[in-house]
Amino acid sequence: MAAAAAADGQWVRGEDPDAIIDVAAGLLTSGTPVATLDAAATRLAALLPYDDVTVYAPNPDGRTYRALHAVGRWVPQVMAELAVDLAEGVTGRVLADHRARLVPDARLEPASSFVDGTGDPAESLVSVPLLATGGCLGVLNVYRAGVDRPFSAREATTIKRLGRLTAVALGVAQEREALRREARTDALTGALNRRGLAERLEALVAAGRAFAVVLLDLDHFKAVNDRHGHAEGDRVLAEAARALATTLRRDDAVARFGGEEFAILMPDARAEELLERVTRLRAAVASVRVAGAPVRCSAGVAGWPEHSDVLRAADAALYSAKRGGRDRACAA
């Protein structure tokens, strides 16, 4: 449907019920939070002209906020700011009081603050809260660059409508993402579960990307449960998972493979560095203590594509380590 022109020359397609229905359908079927925010920016472009869109969200510390998503001229600069004080900027005010703002010229707005590296641009801004059932998910900021190019009140209303739709769609997408994450995560340790590990392995194999797998088994773990109780055993497992996670590189992953067994997935791991990395993994586990004594573990290592069934190969190597006296590592 073509955009209809108002007497003031502004686009008014956002006032068309069919256009709003199209936007809602596009947002709700987007899937992931990132896809939802991409869809919001794309759909907005069909309703009115703009230059930049940024979605901000509060950080867990409750005192700062950061950009979740950005489209436009300054994406690297915007996404580089990881913690902006809530007292700063129009965005901070909208996050605080959940009231939308229309700023005709950011340079003349006392509350304005500008992202480092973007200068002091002449631009108009509409900032709207993304309000959902659980509270304020963030703020949608829409910018138009240039002198004397302010958003009209009618355009601000359209952006507010988009903000309401985006908040609903983003909330749904975040809930779906949380459910997917829970389905792939071990509840006790926060590590991946076997399903999550299998999906990572399948993706790497499909991409033809080499990787190594280390299977770690906590030695004599049954004795921990028998002597100190299952609560202590659970603590040891959770702390071991956290300790292992501190050794990981960006693309690595740790999974609870079963009982007291963990799998560490290391994409692109070089053969010459595996010994050192396995040593670090075992040292991380040993940092966990039970009755003052370090927790020991056995390890088995295998790589793909050298081993087509890499998990079975790593498990065989782990069995060799345990059969050889435990508290050691073996390679497939």
mmCIF file of C-alpha atoms in Angstrom:
data_model
loop_
_atom_site.group_PDB
_atom_site.id
_atom_site.type_symbol
_atom_site.label_atom_id
_atom_site.label_comp_id
_atom_site.label_asym_id
_atom_site.label_seq_id
_atom_site.Cartn_x
_atom_site.Cartn_y
_atom_site.Cartn_z
ATOM 1 C CA MET A 1 0.000 0.000 0.000
ATOM 2 C CA ALA A 2 1.420 3.380 -0.958
ATOM 3 C CA ALA A 3 2.034 5.925 1.750
ATOM 4 C CA ALA A 4 -0.551 8.690 1.898
ATOM 5 C CA ALA A 5 0.746 12.277 2.127
ATOM 6 C CA ALA A 6 -0.703 14.661 4.681
ATOM 7 C CA ALA A 7 -1.157 18.366 4.147
ATOM 8 C CA ASP A 8 2.029 19.054 6.133
ATOM 9 C CA GLY A 9 4.010 16.765 3.854
ATOM 10 C CA GLN A 10 4.576 14.078 6.492
ATOM 11 C CA TRP A 11 3.891 10.424 5.893
ATOM 12 C CA VAL A 12 0.792 9.115 7.654
ATOM 13 C CA ARG A 13 0.794 5.446 6.736
ATOM 14 C CA GLY A 14 1.243 4.707 10.417
ATOM 15 C CA GLU A 15 -2.318 5.941 10.929
ATOM 16 C CA ASP A 16 -3.648 3.301 8.501
ATOM 17 C CA PRO A 17 -5.114 0.301 10.414
ATOM 18 C CA ASP A 18 -3.934 -2.079 7.699
ATOM 19 C CA ALA A 19 -0.393 -0.776 8.073
ATOM 20 C CA ILE A 20 -0.480 -1.301 11.837
ATOM 21 C CA ILE A 21 -1.777 -4.863 11.349
ATOM 22 C CA ASP A 22 1.070 -5.525 8.899
ATOM 23 C CA VAL A 23 3.583 -4.241 11.430
ATOM 24 C CA ALA A 24 2.131 -6.324 14.266
ATOM 25 C CA ALA A 25 2.162 -9.493 12.145
ATOM 26 C CA GLY A 26 5.749 -8.897 11.068
ATOM 27 C CA LEU A 27 6.959 -8.303 14.615
ATOM 28 C CA LEU A 28 5.180 -11.217 16.258
ATOM 29 C CA THR A 29 6.471 -13.718 13.698
ATOM 30 C CA SER A 30 10.089 -12.547 13.827
ATOM 31 C CA GLY A 31 11.294 -15.182 16.284
ATOM 32 C CA THR A 32 14.383 -14.091 18.215
ATOM 33 C CA PRO A 33 14.791 -10.784 20.092
ATOM 34 C CA VAL A 34 17.375 -9.590 17.551
ATOM 35 C CA ALA A 35 15.102 -10.491 14.632
ATOM 36 C CA THR A 36 12.234 -8.685 16.358
ATOM 37 C CA LEU A 37 14.259 -5.482 16.698
ATOM 38 C CA ASP A 38 15.457 -5.774 13.088
ATOM 39 C CA ALA A 39 11.849 -6.138 11.995
ATOM 40 C CA ALA A 40 10.831 -3.085 14.015
ATOM 41 C CA ALA A 41 13.434 -0.924 12.248
ATOM 42 C CA THR A 42 12.461 -2.301 8.847
ATOM 43 C CA ARG A 43 8.740 -1.835 9.407
ATOM 44 C CA LEU A 44 9.242 1.694 10.705
ATOM 45 C CA ALA A 45 11.060 2.635 7.489
ATOM 46 C CA ALA A 46 7.850 1.854 5.609
ATOM 47 C CA LEU A 47 5.889 4.234 7.836
ATOM 48 C CA LEU A 48 8.092 7.346 8.013
ATOM 49 C CA PRO A 49 11.594 8.561 7.096
ATOM 50 C CA TYR A 50 14.360 8.300 9.708
ATOM 51 C CA ASP A 51 18.145 7.927 9.832
ATOM 52 C CA ASP A 52 18.897 5.882 12.957
ATOM 53 C CA VAL A 53 17.147 3.560 15.387
ATOM 54 C CA THR A 54 18.570 2.375 18.701
ATOM 55 C CA VAL A 55 16.962 0.195 21.346
ATOM 56 C CA TYR A 56 18.389 0.622 24.845
ATOM 57 C CA ALA A 57 17.813 -1.593 27.887
ATOM 58 C CA PRO A 58 18.689 -1.275 31.578
ATOM 59 C CA ASN A 59 21.696 -3.235 32.820
ATOM 60 C CA PRO A 60 21.285 -5.748 35.670
ATOM 61 C CA ASP A 61 23.057 -3.348 38.055
ATOM 62 C CA GLY A 62 19.974 -1.093 38.007
ATOM 63 C CA ARG A 63 22.135 2.029 37.640
ATOM 64 C CA THR A 64 23.161 1.974 33.981
ATOM 65 C CA TYR A 65 21.823 1.127 30.548
ATOM 66 C CA ARG A 66 23.262 -0.062 27.239
ATOM 67 C CA ALA A 67 22.297 -0.455 23.584
ATOM 68 C CA LEU A 68 20.646 -3.747 22.687
ATOM 69 C CA HIS A 69 20.364 -3.061 18.976
ATOM 70 C CA ALA A 70 21.227 -0.276 16.551
ATOM 71 C CA VAL A 71 20.562 0.548 12.915
ATOM 72 C CA GLY A 72 21.982 3.516 11.010
ATOM 73 C CA ARG A 73 25.090 5.674 10.843
ATOM 74 C CA TRP A 74 26.781 5.043 14.197
ATOM 75 C CA VAL A 75 26.287 1.362 14.996
ATOM 76 C CA PRO A 76 29.874 0.584 16.197
ATOM 77 C CA GLN A 77 29.990 3.695 18.380
ATOM 78 C CA VAL A 78 26.550 3.068 19.867
ATOM 79 C CA MET A 79 27.130 -0.613 20.614
ATOM 80 C CA ALA A 80 30.521 0.137 22.194
ATOM 81 C CA GLU A 81 28.877 1.973 25.107
ATOM 82 C CA LEU A 82 28.222 -0.806 27.604
ATOM 83 C CA ALA A 83 27.207 1.207 30.655
ATOM 84 C CA VAL A 84 25.607 4.662 30.434
ATOM 85 C CA ASP A 85 24.487 6.175 33.719
ATOM 86 C CA LEU A 86 20.694 6.252 34.103
ATOM 87 C CA ALA A 87 20.969 9.908 35.071
ATOM 88 C CA GLU A 88 22.312 10.729 31.600
ATOM 89 C CA GLY A 89 20.426 11.643 28.481
ATOM 90 C CA VAL A 90 16.866 11.661 27.276
ATOM 91 C CA THR A 91 17.006 7.856 27.233
ATOM 92 C CA GLY A 92 17.784 7.728 30.958
ATOM 93 C CA ARG A 93 14.774 9.932 31.710
ATOM 94 C CA VAL A 94 12.460 7.752 29.624
ATOM 95 C CA LEU A 95 13.755 4.642 31.383
ATOM 96 C CA ALA A 96 13.158 6.350 34.733
ATOM 97 C CA ASP A 97 9.644 7.708 34.276
ATOM 98 C CA HIS A 98 8.331 5.637 31.319
ATOM 99 C CA ARG A 99 7.190 8.774 29.494
ATOM 100 C CA ALA A 100 7.872 9.309 25.794
ATOM 101 C CA ARG A 101 9.803 12.379 24.604
ATOM 102 C CA LEU A 102 9.754 14.294 21.330
ATOM 103 C CA VAL A 103 12.949 16.332 20.929
ATOM 104 C CA PRO A 104 12.848 18.647 17.876
ATOM 105 C CA ASP A 105 16.575 19.496 18.089
ATOM 106 C CA ALA A 106 18.865 17.431 20.321
ATOM 107 C CA ARG A 107 21.433 20.256 20.483
ATOM 108 C CA LEU A 108 18.891 22.502 22.204
ATOM 109 C CA GLU A 109 17.650 19.855 24.655
ATOM 110 C CA PRO A 110 19.301 20.290 28.101
ATOM 111 C CA ALA A 111 18.916 16.568 28.860
ATOM 112 C CA SER A 112 20.674 15.447 25.678
ATOM 113 C CA SER A 113 23.884 13.453 25.780
ATOM 114 C CA PHE A 114 25.752 12.281 22.695
ATOM 115 C CA VAL A 115 27.499 8.981 22.016
ATOM 116 C CA ASP A 116 31.286 9.221 21.968
ATOM 117 C CA GLY A 117 32.630 9.436 18.433
ATOM 118 C CA THR A 118 29.444 10.746 16.848
ATOM 119 C CA GLY A 119 30.112 14.451 17.347
ATOM 120 C CA ASP A 120 27.346 16.858 18.284
ATOM 121 C CA PRO A 121 24.887 16.165 15.452
ATOM 122 C CA ALA A 122 21.868 18.206 14.507
ATOM 123 C CA GLU A 123 19.034 15.718 14.815
ATOM 124 C CA SER A 124 15.500 15.214 16.001
ATOM 125 C CA LEU A 125 14.644 12.402 18.394
ATOM 126 C CA VAL A 126 11.575 10.478 19.479
ATOM 127 C CA SER A 127 12.211 8.321 22.549
ATOM 128 C CA VAL A 128 9.496 5.923 23.726
ATOM 129 C CA PRO A 129 9.441 3.330 26.530
ATOM 130 C CA LEU A 130 8.928 -0.328 25.631
ATOM 131 C CA LEU A 131 6.335 -1.223 28.240
ATOM 132 C CA ALA A 132 5.273 -4.847 28.696
ATOM 133 C CA THR A 133 3.536 -6.857 31.395
ATOM 134 C CA GLY A 134 6.781 -7.416 33.260
ATOM 135 C CA GLY A 135 7.706 -3.714 33.262
ATOM 136 C CA CYS A 136 9.860 -1.551 31.025
ATOM 137 C CA LEU A 137 11.951 -3.694 28.666
ATOM 138 C CA GLY A 138 13.854 -0.716 27.333
ATOM 139 C CA VAL A 139 13.585 2.394 25.187
ATOM 140 C CA LEU A 140 13.123 2.792 21.449
ATOM 141 C CA ASN A 141 14.948 5.852 20.084
ATOM 142 C CA VAL A 142 14.313 7.043 16.535
ATOM 143 C CA TYR A 143 16.519 9.781 15.059
ATOM 144 C CA ARG A 144 16.308 12.017 11.997
ATOM 145 C CA ALA A 145 19.488 13.892 11.073
ATOM 146 C CA GLY A 146 19.768 17.447 9.848
ATOM 147 C CA VAL A 147 18.743 20.985 10.703
ATOM 148 C CA ASP A 148 15.033 21.805 10.633
ATOM 149 C CA ARG A 149 13.975 18.192 10.067
ATOM 150 C CA PRO A 150 12.008 17.579 13.274
ATOM 151 C CA PHE A 151 9.567 14.741 13.701
ATOM 152 C CA SER A 152 5.980 15.944 13.665
ATOM 153 C CA ALA A 153 3.535 15.146 16.449
ATOM 154 C CA ARG A 154 1.777 12.747 14.075
ATOM 155 C CA GLU A 155 5.042 10.918 13.394
ATOM 156 C CA ALA A 156 5.745 10.758 17.124
ATOM 157 C CA THR A 157 2.341 9.102 17.587
ATOM 158 C CA THR A 158 3.229 6.540 14.925
ATOM 159 C CA ILE A 159 6.531 5.780 16.698
ATOM 160 C CA LYS A 160 4.698 5.379 19.997
ATOM 161 C CA ARG A 161 2.371 2.861 18.351
ATOM 162 C CA LEU A 162 5.334 0.987 16.952
ATOM 163 C CA GLY A 163 6.905 1.063 20.404
ATOM 164 C CA ARG A 164 3.854 -0.572 21.976
ATOM 165 C CA LEU A 165 3.847 -3.306 19.332
ATOM 166 C CA THR A 166 7.610 -3.783 19.637
ATOM 167 C CA ALA A 167 7.367 -4.147 23.414
ATOM 168 C CA VAL A 168 4.775 -6.911 23.112
ATOM 169 C CA ALA A 169 6.727 -8.732 20.385
ATOM 170 C CA LEU A 170 10.055 -8.326 22.207
ATOM 171 C CA GLY A 171 8.570 -9.661 25.438
ATOM 172 C CA VAL A 172 7.244 -12.732 23.612
ATOM 173 C CA ALA A 173 10.582 -13.257 21.837
ATOM 174 C CA GLN A 174 12.538 -12.958 25.096
ATOM 175 C CA GLU A 175 10.257 -15.475 26.795
ATOM 176 C CA ARG A 176 10.725 -17.895 23.902
ATOM 177 C CA GLU A 177 14.479 -17.357 24.071
ATOM 178 C CA ALA A 178 14.462 -18.070 27.816
ATOM 179 C CA LEU A 179 12.510 -21.294 27.253
ATOM 180 C CA ARG A 180 14.929 -22.374 24.535
ATOM 181 C CA ARG A 181 17.851 -21.581 26.826
ATOM 182 C CA GLU A 182 16.305 -23.549 29.689
ATOM 183 C CA ALA A 183 15.732 -26.523 27.387
ATOM 184 C CA ARG A 184 19.467 -26.546 26.614
ATOM 185 C CA THR A 185 20.788 -25.763 30.079
ATOM 186 C CA ASP A 186 21.407 -27.914 33.143
ATOM 187 C CA ALA A 187 19.372 -26.482 35.998
ATOM 188 C CA LEU A 188 21.908 -27.242 38.738
ATOM 189 C CA THR A 189 25.136 -26.019 37.149
ATOM 190 C CA GLY A 190 23.984 -23.535 34.500
ATOM 191 C CA ALA A 191 26.132 -25.387 31.957
ATOM 192 C CA LEU A 192 24.737 -26.790 28.740
ATOM 193 C CA ASN A 193 22.916 -30.089 29.023
ATOM 194 C CA ARG A 194 23.397 -33.016 26.614
ATOM 195 C CA ARG A 195 20.857 -31.591 24.207
ATOM 196 C CA GLY A 196 22.610 -28.230 24.127
ATOM 197 C CA LEU A 197 25.973 -29.930 23.626
ATOM 198 C CA ALA A 198 24.617 -32.107 20.807
ATOM 199 C CA GLU A 199 23.301 -29.036 18.980
ATOM 200 C CA ARG A 200 26.680 -27.289 19.248
ATOM 201 C CA LEU A 201 28.459 -30.405 17.971
ATOM 202 C CA GLU A 202 26.057 -30.798 15.052
ATOM 203 C CA ALA A 203 26.528 -27.157 14.061
ATOM 204 C CA LEU A 204 30.318 -27.483 14.081
ATOM 205 C CA VAL A 205 30.260 -30.706 12.051
ATOM 206 C CA ALA A 206 27.822 -29.181 9.564
ATOM 207 C CA ALA A 207 30.169 -26.216 9.154
ATOM 208 C CA GLY A 208 33.183 -28.502 8.722
ATOM 209 C CA ARG A 209 34.898 -26.788 11.624
ATOM 210 C CA ALA A 210 37.512 -28.782 13.549
ATOM 211 C CA PHE A 211 37.128 -29.061 17.318
ATOM 212 C CA ALA A 212 38.266 -30.976 20.384
ATOM 213 C CA VAL A 213 36.174 -32.456 23.163
ATOM 214 C CA VAL A 214 37.416 -33.023 26.704
ATOM 215 C CA LEU A 215 35.355 -35.291 28.955
ATOM 216 C CA LEU A 216 36.046 -34.723 32.657
ATOM 217 C CA ASP A 217 34.856 -37.015 35.429
ATOM 218 C CA LEU A 218 35.095 -35.970 39.092
ATOM 219 C CA ASP A 219 37.034 -38.713 40.846
ATOM 220 C CA HIS A 220 35.392 -40.569 43.741
ATOM 221 C CA PHE A 221 32.365 -38.296 43.604
ATOM 222 C CA LYS A 222 30.081 -40.945 45.137
ATOM 223 C CA ALA A 223 32.116 -40.654 48.305
ATOM 224 C CA VAL A 224 31.300 -36.937 48.496
ATOM 225 C CA ASN A 225 27.578 -37.673 48.479
ATOM 226 C CA ASP A 226 27.933 -40.593 50.889
ATOM 227 C CA ARG A 227 30.090 -38.757 53.444
ATOM 228 C CA HIS A 228 28.864 -35.182 53.178
ATOM 229 C CA GLY A 229 25.356 -35.424 51.721
ATOM 230 C CA HIS A 230 23.798 -34.626 48.375
ATOM 231 C CA ALA A 231 23.601 -30.891 49.099
ATOM 232 C CA GLU A 232 27.385 -30.824 49.331
ATOM 233 C CA GLY A 233 27.610 -32.883 46.166
ATOM 234 C CA ASP A 234 25.401 -30.380 44.368
ATOM 235 C CA ARG A 235 27.601 -27.522 45.564
ATOM 236 C CA VAL A 236 30.695 -29.270 44.239
ATOM 237 C CA LEU A 237 29.095 -29.812 40.825
ATOM 238 C CA ALA A 238 27.922 -26.193 40.570
ATOM 239 C CA GLU A 239 31.303 -24.801 41.661
ATOM 240 C CA ALA A 240 33.167 -27.135 39.316
ATOM 241 C CA ALA A 241 31.047 -25.913 36.391
ATOM 242 C CA ARG A 242 31.765 -22.289 37.303
ATOM 243 C CA ALA A 243 35.476 -23.000 37.675
ATOM 244 C CA LEU A 244 35.618 -24.727 34.297
ATOM 245 C CA ALA A 245 33.813 -21.790 32.686
ATOM 246 C CA THR A 246 36.592 -19.425 33.800
ATOM 247 C CA THR A 247 39.048 -21.248 31.516
ATOM 248 C CA LEU A 248 36.936 -21.031 28.361
ATOM 249 C CA ARG A 249 37.614 -18.958 25.280
ATOM 250 C CA ARG A 250 34.808 -17.104 23.510
ATOM 251 C CA ASP A 251 33.593 -20.021 21.344
ATOM 252 C CA ASP A 252 34.216 -22.765 23.915
ATOM 253 C CA ALA A 253 31.393 -24.341 25.884
ATOM 254 C CA VAL A 254 31.023 -26.475 28.996
ATOM 255 C CA ALA A 255 28.217 -29.013 29.391
ATOM 256 C CA ARG A 256 27.113 -31.333 32.137
ATOM 257 C CA PHE A 257 27.378 -34.616 30.288
ATOM 258 C CA GLY A 258 25.899 -36.735 33.061
ATOM 259 C CA GLY A 259 26.110 -37.238 36.837
ATOM 260 C CA GLU A 260 29.533 -35.936 37.777
ATOM 261 C CA GLU A 261 30.830 -35.775 34.208
ATOM 262 C CA PHE A 262 31.446 -32.616 32.181
ATOM 263 C CA ALA A 263 32.179 -32.096 28.495
ATOM 264 C CA ILE A 264 34.243 -29.132 27.310
ATOM 265 C CA LEU A 265 33.877 -28.241 23.641
ATOM 266 C CA MET A 266 36.800 -26.339 22.105
ATOM 267 C CA PRO A 267 36.358 -25.257 18.468
ATOM 268 C CA ASP A 268 39.558 -24.719 16.450
ATOM 269 C CA ALA A 269 41.723 -26.061 19.289
ATOM 270 C CA ARG A 270 45.244 -26.834 18.075
ATOM 271 C CA ALA A 271 46.784 -30.178 18.993
ATOM 272 C CA GLU A 272 49.895 -28.529 20.434
ATOM 273 C CA GLU A 273 47.866 -26.499 22.951
ATOM 274 C CA LEU A 274 45.540 -29.269 24.149
ATOM 275 C CA LEU A 275 47.827 -30.569 26.889
ATOM 276 C CA GLU A 276 48.147 -27.095 28.412
ATOM 277 C CA ARG A 277 44.415 -26.472 28.168
ATOM 278 C CA VAL A 278 43.507 -29.805 29.762
ATOM 279 C CA THR A 279 45.969 -29.044 32.557
ATOM 280 C CA ARG A 280 44.187 -25.732 33.160
ATOM 281 C CA LEU A 281 40.800 -27.441 33.171
ATOM 282 C CA ARG A 282 41.935 -29.973 35.763
ATOM 283 C CA ALA A 283 43.501 -27.209 37.865
ATOM 284 C CA ALA A 284 40.191 -25.337 37.759
ATOM 285 C CA VAL A 285 38.373 -28.378 39.141
ATOM 286 C CA ALA A 286 41.043 -28.768 41.827
ATOM 287 C CA SER A 287 40.261 -25.235 43.015
ATOM 288 C CA VAL A 288 36.994 -26.646 44.382
ATOM 289 C CA ARG A 289 37.404 -28.045 47.879
ATOM 290 C CA VAL A 290 35.601 -30.660 49.940
ATOM 291 C CA ALA A 291 36.511 -30.748 53.623
ATOM 292 C CA GLY A 292 39.633 -28.766 52.719
ATOM 293 C CA ALA A 293 40.817 -31.229 50.074
ATOM 294 C CA PRO A 294 40.911 -30.406 46.343
ATOM 295 C CA VAL A 295 38.489 -32.176 44.014
ATOM 296 C CA ARG A 296 40.389 -34.340 41.545
ATOM 297 C CA CYS A 297 39.263 -35.393 38.086
ATOM 298 C CA SER A 298 40.126 -37.685 35.185
ATOM 299 C CA ALA A 299 40.004 -36.512 31.578
ATOM 300 C CA GLY A 300 39.715 -37.962 28.092
ATOM 301 C CA VAL A 301 40.449 -35.938 24.953
ATOM 302 C CA ALA A 302 39.440 -36.504 21.336
ATOM 303 C CA GLY A 303 39.218 -34.365 18.221
ATOM 304 C CA TRP A 304 37.066 -34.078 15.138
ATOM 305 C CA PRO A 305 37.492 -34.852 12.242
ATOM 306 C CA GLU A 306 40.237 -37.242 13.410
ATOM 307 C CA HIS A 307 37.550 -39.211 15.258
ATOM 308 C CA SER A 308 34.193 -39.446 13.502
ATOM 309 C CA ASP A 309 32.408 -40.395 16.742
ATOM 310 C CA VAL A 310 34.239 -37.868 18.847
ATOM 311 C CA LEU A 311 32.227 -38.338 22.045
ATOM 312 C CA ARG A 312 32.743 -42.086 22.026
ATOM 313 C CA ALA A 313 36.458 -41.591 21.405
ATOM 314 C CA ALA A 314 36.745 -39.087 24.273
ATOM 315 C CA ASP A 315 34.792 -41.425 26.547
ATOM 316 C CA ALA A 316 37.151 -44.303 25.729
ATOM 317 C CA ALA A 317 40.104 -42.061 26.549
ATOM 318 C CA LEU A 318 38.443 -41.040 29.829
ATOM 319 C CA TYR A 319 37.954 -44.709 30.710
ATOM 320 C CA SER A 320 41.653 -45.300 30.088
ATOM 321 C CA ALA A 321 42.509 -42.441 32.469
ATOM 322 C CA LYS A 322 40.265 -43.850 35.188
ATOM 323 C CA ARG A 323 41.563 -47.380 34.670
ATOM 324 C CA GLY A 324 45.126 -46.038 34.881
ATOM 325 C CA GLY A 325 44.561 -44.761 38.413
ATOM 326 C CA ARG A 326 42.428 -41.602 37.967
ATOM 327 C CA ASP A 327 43.619 -37.993 38.483
ATOM 328 C CA ARG A 328 45.142 -37.951 35.005
ATOM 329 C CA ALA A 329 44.317 -37.273 31.336
ATOM 330 C CA CYS A 330 44.485 -39.524 28.286
ATOM 331 C CA ALA A 331 44.104 -38.774 24.594
ATOM 332 C CA ALA A 332 42.079 -40.908 22.216
#
